[in-house]
Amino acid sequence: MTRAVNDVPTTPGPADDSATVQAPVTAPWWTTAVGYQVYIRSFADSDGNGIGDLPGINGHLGYLELLGVQAVWITPFYPSPMADAGYDVADPRGVDPSFGTLSDLDALVASAHTRGLKVVIDVVPNHTSDQRDWFVAALAAGRGSPERDRYLFRDGKGSDGSRPPNNWTSVFGGPAWSRVDDGQWYLHLFAPEQPDLNWDNADVWADLERTLRFWLDRGFDGFRIDVAHGMAKPEGLPDAPEGTLAASGQPTLPRTDMAEGTATAADGSAAADSVAAGESGGVVPSAPAADPRFDNDGVHDIHRMIRRVIDEYPGATTLGEVWVSDPERFARYLRPDELHQAFDFSLVESPFDATRFRQAIDSAAVAATSVGSNPVWTLSNHDVPRPVTRYGGGAVGTDRARASLLVELALPGAAYLYNGEELGLPSVEVPDDKLQDPTWERSGHTQRGRDASRLPMPWEGDEPPYGFTEGMSTWLPAPAEYATLTVERQLDDPGSTLNLVRTAIELRQRNPAFSGTEISWYGAPSGCFAFRRDGGGLVCALNAGDTPIALPPGSVLLTSAPLVNGELPANAAAWLIP
Ligand code: GLC
């Protein structure tokens, strides 16, 4: 897909001898779509209870049309005690009353389809809620029962069984095992309220198939598979080798500087601290190969089963959450009989650095295309600090986030935005007594978790909750920092991040310069890069250095910041056409 460093000319020039691979006209929608993640609790509330809901989404589909995205991914709306904001599912084929009803969901899908929007929803196959009927039955039925066999119950170690069966830790902190009244332990890689399913049990397979068909029959266009590198566990649940579990498995935990309360304010305060912290890593890395909790080979049979079901529904797709950093192991999930696509988190894990971005792009592109899939780019989601904050916060963070968006949207493949990313929202820290993420309690109040990136969307007005709800309060606070970043304000400002993203998506959809599935890199000054889409010739230049740089030849289509004397300023990106 991308070329080796040494193969490229030093400036963008006439097309060379590279093979140009045009996307076939019939390429499925998901191969090139710009998708938009709606974090349901925080998008729009229709009934005044301060929690976003399905009619709230339905009432704002016009906004998604205006934005120009082609697909919406809705996070879990299933009945749930909300121990992990809905990722603890008590009934995979229902709707939690706080989000609406099945009829609301049907209305939402119909309305989205009328507008030409595809709808993707989460499925959570690694675990259930502890309130699911199955787990309640497992507790009641006792040790050795078929009901317990749907989960991972084990006896503990030591003569009285009082030590956990192995040394695994939960991604949210603390041991991955909890003990029940009769002395057995059960495994939960996440919160204790999220018991892991036993994927060696036939009921578990049959239940997922039933769930997939249930939603596909209702007209959904695909699934985002939660923890798609989980599910299968190694034979005998062996101890993890020392050092492989620390802060690994899934990069859900924000970096330390946010835990210490220095998340960036919209006015740029704390920017300097955050730059240093953001560039030193940002999020916890993906699971290392030696971590036995994730990426076990047995998972691929499960993905093959999922694929067989999906293939019965033409046009439907799967998008895995695969936090596996080894490109070859990552690619295994994308083989033709497994997932259609998987989020590649290498851009999320990169600091704002041209070399690191380029490496991330190359490795992701090679991984996906090596098995005939194509990349799905993302810079943000509900589990990680927002890009503005990761890149330093304030004006610098915003400039870098805007530049990164142009890089992402210039790349071949699909791309997903996270609600509020198009507004350039920063993560804003939540006071201790309002924190909801289980990480806060599980880590003994040392990790604040992900709430700072899950705050309600600011729609309009000057005061919290900015049109998010007509109620008096919101499930997480709507911060003062969002007052200048509302949709209403940004629509009126031609230079806003919202208008930048709208323009970028429109160009990406309509301009023939964006055709083709390959890119070539050009030589560029240190701290910068430029690549060209081999099909249509679009050039994207990034200046992640300190001083303005001359643009490559071509006419400027769009820039993330105004040019300075015709040059691209620091922390900016530009699109050019031949
Ligand atoms: C995924 C979700 C995250 C959730 C976890 C456990 O990583 O994105 O929000 O906490 O799975 O279900």
Coordinates of C-alpha atoms and ligand atoms in Angstrom, one line a residue:
M1 CA 0.0 0.0 0.0
T2 CA 2.5 2.6 1.1
R3 CA 6.0 2.8 -0.3
A4 CA 9.3 2.4 1.3
V5 CA 11.0 5.6 2.3
N6 CA 13.8 5.2 -0.3
D7 CA 11.5 4.8 -3.2
V8 CA 10.1 8.3 -3.3
P9 CA 11.0 11.5 -5.1
T10 CA 11.8 14.4 -2.8
T11 CA 9.0 16.6 -4.0
P12 CA 5.6 15.9 -5.2
G13 CA 5.9 15.6 -8.9
P14 CA 4.3 14.0 -11.9
A15 CA 2.9 10.6 -11.4
D16 CA 5.7 8.0 -11.4
D17 CA 5.6 4.4 -12.2
S18 CA 3.7 3.2 -9.1
A19 CA 0.7 1.0 -9.7
T20 CA -2.5 3.0 -9.3
V21 CA -5.3 1.0 -7.8
Q22 CA -8.6 2.7 -8.1
A23 CA -11.3 1.7 -5.7
P24 CA -13.8 -0.3 -7.7
V25 CA -17.0 1.6 -8.3
T26 CA -18.8 -1.2 -6.4
A27 CA -16.6 -1.0 -3.3
P28 CA -18.8 -1.6 -0.3
W29 CA -19.8 1.5 1.6
W30 CA -17.8 0.7 4.7
T31 CA -14.4 0.7 2.8
T32 CA -14.4 4.4 2.4
A33 CA -17.0 5.8 4.8
V34 CA -16.5 8.6 7.2
G35 CA -18.3 7.3 10.3
Y36 CA -19.4 9.2 13.4
Q37 CA -19.4 7.6 16.9
V38 CA -22.4 8.6 19.0
Y39 CA -21.7 8.0 22.7
I40 CA -25.4 7.7 23.5
R41 CA -25.3 9.0 27.0
S42 CA -23.6 12.2 26.0
F43 CA -25.0 13.1 22.6
A44 CA -28.5 14.5 23.1
D45 CA -31.2 14.0 25.7
S46 CA -34.9 14.2 24.7
D47 CA -36.7 13.5 28.0
G48 CA -35.0 15.8 30.5
N49 CA -33.3 13.1 32.6
G50 CA -29.8 14.3 31.8
I51 CA -28.8 11.2 29.9
G52 CA -28.7 11.1 26.1
D53 CA -31.1 8.8 24.4
L54 CA -32.4 7.3 21.2
P55 CA -35.0 10.0 20.4
G56 CA -32.3 12.5 21.1
I57 CA -30.1 11.0 18.4
N58 CA -33.1 10.8 16.0
G59 CA -33.7 14.5 16.6
H60 CA -30.1 15.3 15.6
L61 CA -29.7 13.2 12.5
G62 CA -29.9 16.4 10.5
Y63 CA -26.7 17.5 12.1
L64 CA -25.0 14.3 10.9
E65 CA -26.3 15.0 7.4
L66 CA -24.9 18.5 7.7
L67 CA -21.6 17.1 8.8
G68 CA -21.7 14.8 5.8
V69 CA -20.8 11.5 7.4
Q70 CA -22.0 8.3 5.9
A71 CA -22.4 6.1 8.9
V72 CA -23.2 6.4 12.6
W73 CA -21.9 4.0 15.3
I74 CA -24.1 4.1 18.4
T75 CA -22.6 2.9 21.7
P76 CA -24.6 0.3 23.8
F77 CA -28.3 1.1 24.5
Y78 CA -29.0 -2.3 26.0
P79 CA -30.6 -2.9 29.4
S80 CA -27.8 -2.4 31.9
P81 CA -27.2 -1.5 35.5
M82 CA -24.6 0.9 34.0
A83 CA -21.6 -0.2 36.0
D84 CA -19.5 0.5 32.9
A85 CA -21.8 3.1 31.2
G86 CA -23.7 0.4 29.3
Y87 CA -20.8 -2.0 28.4
D88 CA -22.2 -4.2 31.1
V89 CA -25.1 -5.7 29.1
A90 CA -28.0 -7.3 31.0
D91 CA -30.0 -8.2 27.8
P92 CA -28.3 -8.1 24.5
R93 CA -31.6 -7.9 22.6
G94 CA -33.3 -5.1 24.4
V95 CA -33.3 -1.4 25.0
D96 CA -32.6 0.2 28.4
P97 CA -35.7 2.3 29.4
S98 CA -33.4 5.3 30.1
F99 CA -32.5 5.3 26.4
G100 CA -36.0 4.6 25.0
T101 CA -37.7 1.6 23.5
L102 CA -37.3 -0.8 20.6
S103 CA -39.8 1.3 18.7
D104 CA -37.5 4.3 19.2
L105 CA -34.7 2.3 17.8
D106 CA -36.7 1.2 14.8
A107 CA -37.7 4.8 14.1
L108 CA -34.1 5.8 14.4
V109 CA -32.9 3.3 11.9
A110 CA -35.6 4.1 9.5
S111 CA -34.9 7.8 9.7
A112 CA -31.2 7.3 9.3
H113 CA -31.7 5.1 6.2
T114 CA -34.0 7.7 4.7
R115 CA -31.1 10.2 5.0
G116 CA -28.6 7.7 3.5
L117 CA -26.9 7.0 6.8
K118 CA -25.8 3.5 7.8
V119 CA -26.2 2.5 11.4
V120 CA -23.6 0.4 13.2
I121 CA -24.2 -0.8 16.8
D122 CA -22.0 -2.3 19.5
V123 CA -22.1 -5.9 20.5
V124 CA -20.2 -7.0 23.6
P125 CA -19.3 -10.6 23.4
N126 CA -16.5 -10.8 25.9
H127 CA -18.7 -10.4 29.0
T128 CA -22.2 -9.7 30.3
S129 CA -23.6 -7.7 33.2
D130 CA -23.7 -9.5 36.5
Q131 CA -27.4 -8.8 36.3
R132 CA -27.9 -10.8 33.2
D133 CA -30.3 -13.7 33.8
W134 CA -27.5 -16.1 32.9
F135 CA -25.2 -14.9 35.7
V136 CA -28.0 -14.7 38.2
A137 CA -28.8 -18.3 37.4
A138 CA -25.1 -19.3 37.6
L139 CA -24.9 -17.9 41.1
A140 CA -28.0 -19.7 42.1
A141 CA -27.2 -23.0 40.5
G142 CA -23.9 -23.5 42.3
R143 CA -20.5 -25.1 41.5
G144 CA -20.2 -27.6 38.6
S145 CA -23.6 -26.6 37.2
P146 CA -24.2 -26.0 33.4
E147 CA -25.3 -22.5 34.4
R148 CA -21.8 -21.8 35.8
D149 CA -20.2 -23.2 32.8
R150 CA -21.3 -20.2 30.7
Y151 CA -18.8 -18.1 32.7
L152 CA -15.3 -18.7 34.0
F153 CA -15.8 -19.9 37.6
R154 CA -12.8 -21.6 39.2
D155 CA -11.8 -22.7 42.7
G156 CA -9.2 -20.5 44.4
K157 CA -5.6 -21.3 45.3
G158 CA -4.4 -22.2 48.8
S159 CA -5.7 -24.9 51.1
D160 CA -8.9 -22.8 51.8
G161 CA -9.2 -21.5 48.2
S162 CA -8.9 -18.0 49.4
R163 CA -6.4 -16.8 46.8
P164 CA -7.5 -16.0 43.2
P165 CA -7.1 -18.8 40.7
N166 CA -4.3 -16.8 38.8
N167 CA -2.5 -13.5 38.9
W168 CA -4.5 -11.7 36.2
T169 CA -5.5 -8.1 36.9
S170 CA -8.6 -6.2 35.7
V171 CA -8.1 -3.6 33.0
F172 CA -9.9 -1.2 35.4
G173 CA -7.5 -2.0 38.3
G174 CA -7.4 -4.7 41.0
P175 CA -7.6 -8.5 40.6
A176 CA -9.5 -9.9 37.6
W177 CA -11.3 -12.3 40.0
S178 CA -14.1 -11.9 42.5
R179 CA -15.3 -14.5 45.0
V180 CA -18.9 -15.6 45.4
D181 CA -20.6 -16.9 48.5
D182 CA -19.9 -20.6 48.1
G183 CA -16.1 -19.8 47.8
Q184 CA -15.6 -20.1 44.0
W185 CA -14.2 -17.2 42.0
Y186 CA -15.2 -15.8 38.6
L187 CA -13.2 -14.0 36.0
H188 CA -13.8 -10.4 35.0
L189 CA -11.2 -8.7 32.8
F190 CA -13.1 -5.5 33.4
A191 CA -15.3 -4.5 36.3
P192 CA -16.6 -7.2 38.8
E193 CA -20.1 -6.4 37.4
Q194 CA -18.8 -7.6 34.0
P195 CA -18.2 -11.4 34.3
D196 CA -16.3 -12.9 31.3
L197 CA -18.2 -15.4 29.3
N198 CA -16.8 -18.9 28.7
W199 CA -16.2 -19.2 24.9
D200 CA -15.8 -23.0 25.3
N201 CA -19.5 -23.2 26.0
A202 CA -21.9 -23.8 23.1
D203 CA -24.7 -21.7 24.6
V204 CA -22.4 -18.7 24.4
W205 CA -21.8 -19.1 20.7
A206 CA -25.5 -19.7 20.0
D207 CA -26.5 -16.6 22.0
L208 CA -24.2 -14.3 20.1
E209 CA -25.5 -15.7 16.8
R210 CA -29.0 -15.0 17.9
T211 CA -28.1 -11.5 18.9
L212 CA -26.5 -10.7 15.6
R213 CA -29.5 -12.0 13.6
F214 CA -31.9 -10.2 15.9
W215 CA -30.4 -6.8 15.0
L216 CA -29.6 -7.6 11.4
D217 CA -33.2 -8.6 10.9
R218 CA -34.2 -5.2 12.3
G219 CA -32.2 -3.5 9.5
F220 CA -28.9 -2.5 11.2
D221 CA -25.9 -2.2 8.9
G222 CA -23.2 -3.7 11.1
F223 CA -21.5 -4.1 14.4
R224 CA -18.7 -2.6 16.3
I225 CA -17.3 -5.6 18.1
D226 CA -16.3 -4.7 21.6
V227 CA -13.0 -6.1 22.9
A228 CA -12.7 -8.2 19.7
H229 CA -9.3 -9.4 20.8
G230 CA -10.8 -10.8 24.1
M231 CA -13.3 -13.7 24.4
A232 CA -10.9 -16.7 23.9
K233 CA -8.8 -17.6 27.0
P234 CA -5.8 -19.8 27.1
E235 CA -6.1 -23.4 28.2
G236 CA -5.8 -23.7 32.0
L237 CA -5.9 -19.9 32.6
P238 CA -2.1 -19.8 33.4
D239 CA -0.5 -17.0 35.4
A240 CA 0.8 -14.1 33.3
P241 CA 4.5 -13.8 33.1
E242 CA 5.8 -11.1 35.4
G243 CA 5.6 -7.6 33.9
T244 CA 3.1 -8.4 31.2
L245 CA 0.0 -7.2 32.9
A246 CA 1.0 -3.8 34.2
A247 CA -1.1 -1.2 32.5
S248 CA -1.8 -3.4 29.5
G249 CA -4.6 -5.1 27.7
Q250 CA -6.6 -2.2 26.6
P251 CA -5.6 1.4 26.6
T252 CA -8.6 2.7 28.4
L253 CA -6.9 4.6 31.0
P254 CA -6.0 8.3 30.5
R255 CA -2.5 9.4 31.2
T256 CA -1.2 10.3 34.5
D257 CA -1.3 14.1 34.1
M258 CA -5.0 13.9 33.7
A259 CA -5.2 11.7 36.8
E260 CA -3.5 14.5 38.7
G261 CA -6.1 17.0 37.6
T262 CA -4.2 18.9 35.0
A263 CA -6.4 18.2 32.0
T264 CA -6.3 21.1 29.7
A265 CA -8.8 23.9 30.0
A266 CA -10.2 25.3 26.8
D267 CA -8.4 28.6 27.4
G268 CA -5.1 26.8 27.2
S269 CA -4.1 26.7 30.8
A270 CA -1.9 23.8 31.7
A271 CA -0.9 23.6 28.0
A272 CA 2.8 23.4 28.7
D273 CA 2.5 20.5 31.1
S274 CA 0.2 18.6 28.9
V275 CA 2.4 18.9 25.8
A276 CA 5.1 17.2 27.6
A277 CA 2.9 14.5 29.1
G278 CA 0.9 14.0 25.9
E279 CA 4.0 13.5 23.8
S280 CA 5.5 11.1 26.2
G281 CA 2.9 8.5 25.4
G282 CA -0.6 9.6 26.2
V283 CA -2.5 6.4 26.5
V284 CA -1.6 3.0 28.0
P285 CA -0.2 0.8 25.2
S286 CA -2.0 -2.2 23.6
A287 CA -1.6 -5.7 25.0
P288 CA 1.9 -7.0 24.7
A289 CA 2.2 -10.4 23.1
A290 CA 2.9 -12.2 26.3
D291 CA -0.3 -11.0 28.1
P292 CA -2.4 -14.2 28.3
R293 CA -5.7 -12.3 28.8
F294 CA -6.0 -11.1 25.2
D295 CA -5.3 -12.0 21.6
N296 CA -5.5 -15.8 22.1
D297 CA -5.6 -17.8 18.9
G298 CA -9.0 -19.3 19.7
V299 CA -10.6 -15.9 19.1
H300 CA -10.3 -16.3 15.3
D301 CA -12.8 -19.2 15.3
I302 CA -15.3 -16.9 16.9
H303 CA -14.7 -14.2 14.3
R304 CA -15.3 -16.8 11.6
M305 CA -18.6 -17.7 13.1
I306 CA -19.6 -14.0 13.2
R307 CA -18.5 -13.6 9.6
R308 CA -20.6 -16.6 8.5
V309 CA -23.7 -14.9 10.0
I310 CA -22.9 -11.4 8.6
D311 CA -22.3 -12.8 5.1
E312 CA -26.0 -13.8 5.0
Y313 CA -26.9 -10.1 5.1
P314 CA -25.5 -8.3 2.1
G315 CA -24.0 -4.9 2.8
A316 CA -23.6 -5.5 6.6
T317 CA -20.2 -5.2 8.1
T318 CA -18.1 -5.7 11.3
L319 CA -15.6 -3.3 12.8
G320 CA -13.5 -4.7 15.6
E321 CA -12.0 -3.0 18.6
V322 CA -8.6 -4.7 18.4
W323 CA -6.0 -3.3 20.7
V324 CA -3.2 -5.5 19.4
S325 CA -0.1 -3.5 18.5
D326 CA 1.9 -6.2 16.6
P327 CA 0.8 -5.5 12.9
E328 CA 1.0 -9.2 11.9
R329 CA -1.1 -10.3 14.8
F330 CA -3.5 -7.4 14.1
A331 CA -3.8 -8.4 10.5
R332 CA -4.9 -11.9 11.5
Y333 CA -8.3 -10.5 12.6
L334 CA -8.8 -9.1 9.1
R335 CA -8.4 -12.3 7.1
P336 CA -11.1 -12.7 4.5
D337 CA -13.3 -15.0 6.6
E338 CA -13.0 -12.9 9.8
L339 CA -13.7 -9.2 10.6
H340 CA -14.4 -6.9 7.7
Q341 CA -12.4 -4.1 9.4
A342 CA -10.9 -3.2 12.7
F343 CA -10.0 0.1 14.3
D344 CA -6.4 0.8 14.0
F345 CA -5.3 2.6 17.1
S346 CA -1.8 3.5 16.0
L347 CA -2.7 7.1 15.4
V348 CA -4.4 7.3 18.8
E349 CA -1.2 5.9 20.4
S350 CA 1.1 8.4 18.5
P351 CA 2.1 11.8 19.8
F352 CA 1.8 14.7 17.4
D353 CA 5.0 13.9 15.5
A354 CA 5.5 13.5 11.8
T355 CA 7.8 10.5 12.0
R356 CA 5.5 8.7 14.4
F357 CA 2.4 9.5 12.4
R358 CA 4.0 8.2 9.3
Q359 CA 5.1 5.0 11.0
A360 CA 1.6 4.5 12.3
I361 CA 0.1 5.1 8.9
D362 CA 2.5 2.8 7.2
S363 CA 2.1 -0.1 9.6
A364 CA -1.7 0.2 9.7
A365 CA -2.0 0.4 6.0
V366 CA 0.3 -2.6 5.4
A367 CA -1.4 -4.7 8.1
A368 CA -4.9 -4.1 6.7
T369 CA -4.1 -4.5 3.0
S370 CA -1.8 -7.5 3.5
V371 CA -5.0 -9.5 4.1
G372 CA -7.2 -7.7 1.6
S373 CA -8.9 -5.4 4.1
N374 CA -8.5 -1.7 4.4
P375 CA -7.7 0.6 7.3
V376 CA -10.2 2.3 9.6
W377 CA -8.5 5.4 10.9
T378 CA -9.4 7.0 14.3
L379 CA -7.9 9.7 16.5
S380 CA -10.5 9.5 19.3
N381 CA -13.2 7.6 21.1
H382 CA -14.9 7.4 24.5
D383 CA -11.9 5.5 26.1
V384 CA -9.0 7.9 25.5
P385 CA -8.2 11.5 26.1
R386 CA -9.4 13.8 23.4
P387 CA -6.9 14.8 20.7
V388 CA -6.9 18.5 21.7
T389 CA -5.8 17.5 25.2
R390 CA -3.4 14.8 24.1
Y391 CA -1.6 17.2 21.9
G392 CA -1.1 19.8 24.5
G393 CA -4.4 21.6 25.0
G394 CA -5.3 25.2 24.4
A395 CA -4.6 26.8 21.1
V396 CA -1.6 24.5 20.3
G397 CA -3.7 21.4 21.1
T398 CA -6.5 22.7 18.9
D399 CA -4.2 23.5 16.0
R400 CA -2.7 20.1 16.2
A401 CA -6.0 18.3 16.4
R402 CA -7.2 20.2 13.3
A403 CA -4.1 19.3 11.5
S404 CA -4.4 15.6 12.5
L405 CA -8.0 15.6 11.3
L406 CA -6.9 16.7 7.8
V407 CA -4.2 13.9 7.8
E408 CA -6.8 11.3 8.9
L409 CA -9.4 12.4 6.3
A410 CA -6.9 12.5 3.5
L411 CA -6.0 8.8 3.9
P412 CA -7.5 6.0 1.9
G413 CA -9.8 3.7 3.8
A414 CA -12.5 4.6 6.3
A415 CA -12.3 7.0 9.2
Y416 CA -14.4 7.4 12.4
L417 CA -14.9 10.7 14.3
Y418 CA -16.0 10.7 17.9
N419 CA -18.8 13.0 18.8
G420 CA -17.4 16.4 19.8
E421 CA -14.2 15.8 17.9
E422 CA -15.6 17.9 15.1
L423 CA -16.0 20.7 17.6
G424 CA -12.4 20.4 18.8
L425 CA -13.6 19.7 22.3
P426 CA -10.9 19.2 24.9
S427 CA -11.2 16.6 27.7
V428 CA -12.2 18.5 30.8
E429 CA -11.6 16.9 34.2
V430 CA -14.6 16.0 36.3
P431 CA -14.7 16.7 40.1
D432 CA -14.1 13.7 42.3
D433 CA -17.6 13.4 43.5
K434 CA -19.1 13.4 40.0
L435 CA -16.8 10.7 38.6
Q436 CA -18.6 7.7 37.1
D437 CA -16.0 5.5 35.5
P438 CA -15.4 2.3 37.4
T439 CA -11.7 2.9 37.0
W440 CA -11.8 5.6 39.7
E441 CA -13.0 3.2 42.5
R442 CA -11.1 0.1 41.1
S443 CA -7.8 2.0 41.1
G444 CA -8.2 3.1 44.7
H445 CA -8.7 6.7 43.4
T446 CA -5.4 6.8 41.6
Q447 CA -6.8 6.8 38.0
R448 CA -9.6 9.1 37.2
G449 CA -10.7 7.0 34.2
R450 CA -12.4 8.2 31.0
D451 CA -15.1 10.6 32.1
A452 CA -13.2 13.7 31.0
S453 CA -13.7 12.6 27.4
R454 CA -17.4 11.7 27.8
L455 CA -19.0 15.1 28.7
P456 CA -22.3 16.1 27.2
M457 CA -22.3 17.6 23.7
P458 CA -22.6 21.4 23.7
W459 CA -25.3 22.3 21.1
E460 CA -26.3 25.9 21.7
G461 CA -26.6 28.7 24.2
D462 CA -24.1 30.2 26.5
E463 CA -24.7 28.3 29.7
P464 CA -24.4 24.6 30.6
P465 CA -26.0 22.3 29.6
Y466 CA -25.9 24.0 26.2
G467 CA -29.1 22.5 24.8
F468 CA -28.0 18.9 25.6
T469 CA -31.1 18.5 27.8
E470 CA -34.1 20.4 29.0
G471 CA -33.5 19.0 32.5
M472 CA -31.7 20.5 35.4
S473 CA -28.7 18.3 35.5
T474 CA -26.6 16.0 33.4
W475 CA -25.1 12.7 34.1
L476 CA -21.6 14.2 33.8
P477 CA -21.1 17.9 34.1
A478 CA -21.3 20.2 31.0
P479 CA -18.2 22.3 31.6
A480 CA -17.8 26.1 31.4
E481 CA -15.0 25.5 28.9
Y482 CA -17.5 24.3 26.2
A483 CA -19.4 27.7 26.1
T484 CA -17.4 29.0 23.1
L485 CA -17.4 25.6 21.4
T486 CA -21.1 25.0 20.8
V487 CA -22.4 23.7 17.5
E488 CA -24.4 26.9 17.2
R489 CA -21.4 29.2 17.6
Q490 CA -19.2 27.1 15.3
L491 CA -21.8 27.0 12.5
D492 CA -21.6 30.8 12.4
D493 CA -17.8 30.9 12.3
P494 CA -16.3 30.1 8.9
G495 CA -13.0 29.3 10.6
S496 CA -14.4 26.9 13.2
T497 CA -13.3 23.3 13.6
L498 CA -16.8 22.3 12.7
N499 CA -16.7 24.1 9.4
L500 CA -13.2 22.7 8.7
V501 CA -14.5 19.2 9.2
R502 CA -17.6 19.7 7.2
T503 CA -15.6 21.1 4.3
A504 CA -13.0 18.3 4.6
I505 CA -15.7 15.6 4.5
E506 CA -17.4 17.2 1.5
L507 CA -14.2 17.4 -0.4
R508 CA -13.3 13.9 0.5
Q509 CA -16.6 12.6 -0.8
R510 CA -16.8 14.7 -4.0
N511 CA -13.4 15.6 -5.2
P512 CA -11.8 13.0 -7.6
A513 CA -8.4 13.8 -6.1
F514 CA -9.3 11.5 -3.2
S515 CA -9.6 8.4 -5.4
G516 CA -7.2 5.4 -5.2
T517 CA -6.2 3.1 -2.4
E518 CA -2.5 3.8 -2.2
I519 CA -0.3 6.6 -1.1
S520 CA 3.3 7.6 -1.8
W521 CA 5.5 9.6 0.5
Y522 CA 7.7 12.5 -0.4
G523 CA 10.8 13.8 1.1
A524 CA 10.0 16.6 3.5
P525 CA 11.9 18.8 6.0
S526 CA 12.4 17.4 9.5
G527 CA 9.2 17.4 11.5
C528 CA 7.1 17.4 8.4
F529 CA 5.7 15.0 5.9
A530 CA 3.8 14.9 2.6
F531 CA 2.0 12.1 0.9
R532 CA 0.0 11.8 -2.3
R533 CA -3.0 9.7 -3.1
D534 CA -1.8 7.7 -6.1
G535 CA -5.2 7.6 -7.8
G536 CA -6.5 11.2 -7.8
G537 CA -3.3 13.0 -6.8
L538 CA -4.4 14.7 -3.6
V539 CA -1.4 15.8 -1.6
C540 CA -1.5 16.1 2.2
A541 CA 1.3 18.0 3.9
L542 CA 1.8 18.1 7.7
N543 CA 4.0 20.6 9.5
A544 CA 4.5 19.2 13.0
G545 CA 7.8 21.1 13.4
D546 CA 8.4 24.6 14.9
T547 CA 8.7 26.9 11.9
P548 CA 6.7 27.6 8.7
I549 CA 7.5 25.5 5.7
A550 CA 7.1 26.0 2.0
L551 CA 4.2 24.0 0.5
P552 CA 4.7 21.3 -2.1
P553 CA 3.6 22.4 -5.6
G554 CA -0.1 22.4 -6.4
S555 CA -3.2 24.4 -5.7
V556 CA -4.3 24.6 -2.1
L557 CA -7.6 22.9 -1.5
L558 CA -7.9 23.3 2.2
T559 CA -5.7 24.2 5.2
S560 CA -6.2 23.6 8.9
A561 CA -4.7 27.1 9.7
P562 CA -4.2 30.2 7.6
L563 CA -1.0 30.2 5.6
V564 CA 1.7 32.6 6.7
N565 CA 3.3 34.4 3.7
G566 CA 2.2 31.5 1.6
E567 CA 3.9 29.0 3.9
L568 CA 2.4 26.3 6.1
P569 CA 2.7 27.3 9.8
A570 CA 3.7 25.0 12.6
N571 CA 1.0 22.6 13.8
A572 CA -0.9 22.7 10.6
A573 CA -1.8 20.6 7.6
A574 CA -2.8 21.4 4.0
W575 CA -4.5 19.6 1.1
L576 CA -3.3 20.4 -2.4
I577 CA -4.3 19.1 -5.8
P578 CA -2.0 19.0 -8.9
Ligands
GLC1 C1 -14.4 -1.5 25.3 C2 -15.2 -0.2 25.4 C3 -15.0 0.4 26.8 C4 -15.5 -0.7 27.8 C5 -14.8 -2.0 27.6 C6 -15.4 -3.1 28.4 O1 -13.1 -1.2 25.4 O2 -14.9 0.7 24.4 O3 -15.7 1.6 27.0 O4 -15.2 -0.2 29.1 O5 -14.8 -2.4 26.3 O6 -16.6 -3.4 27.8

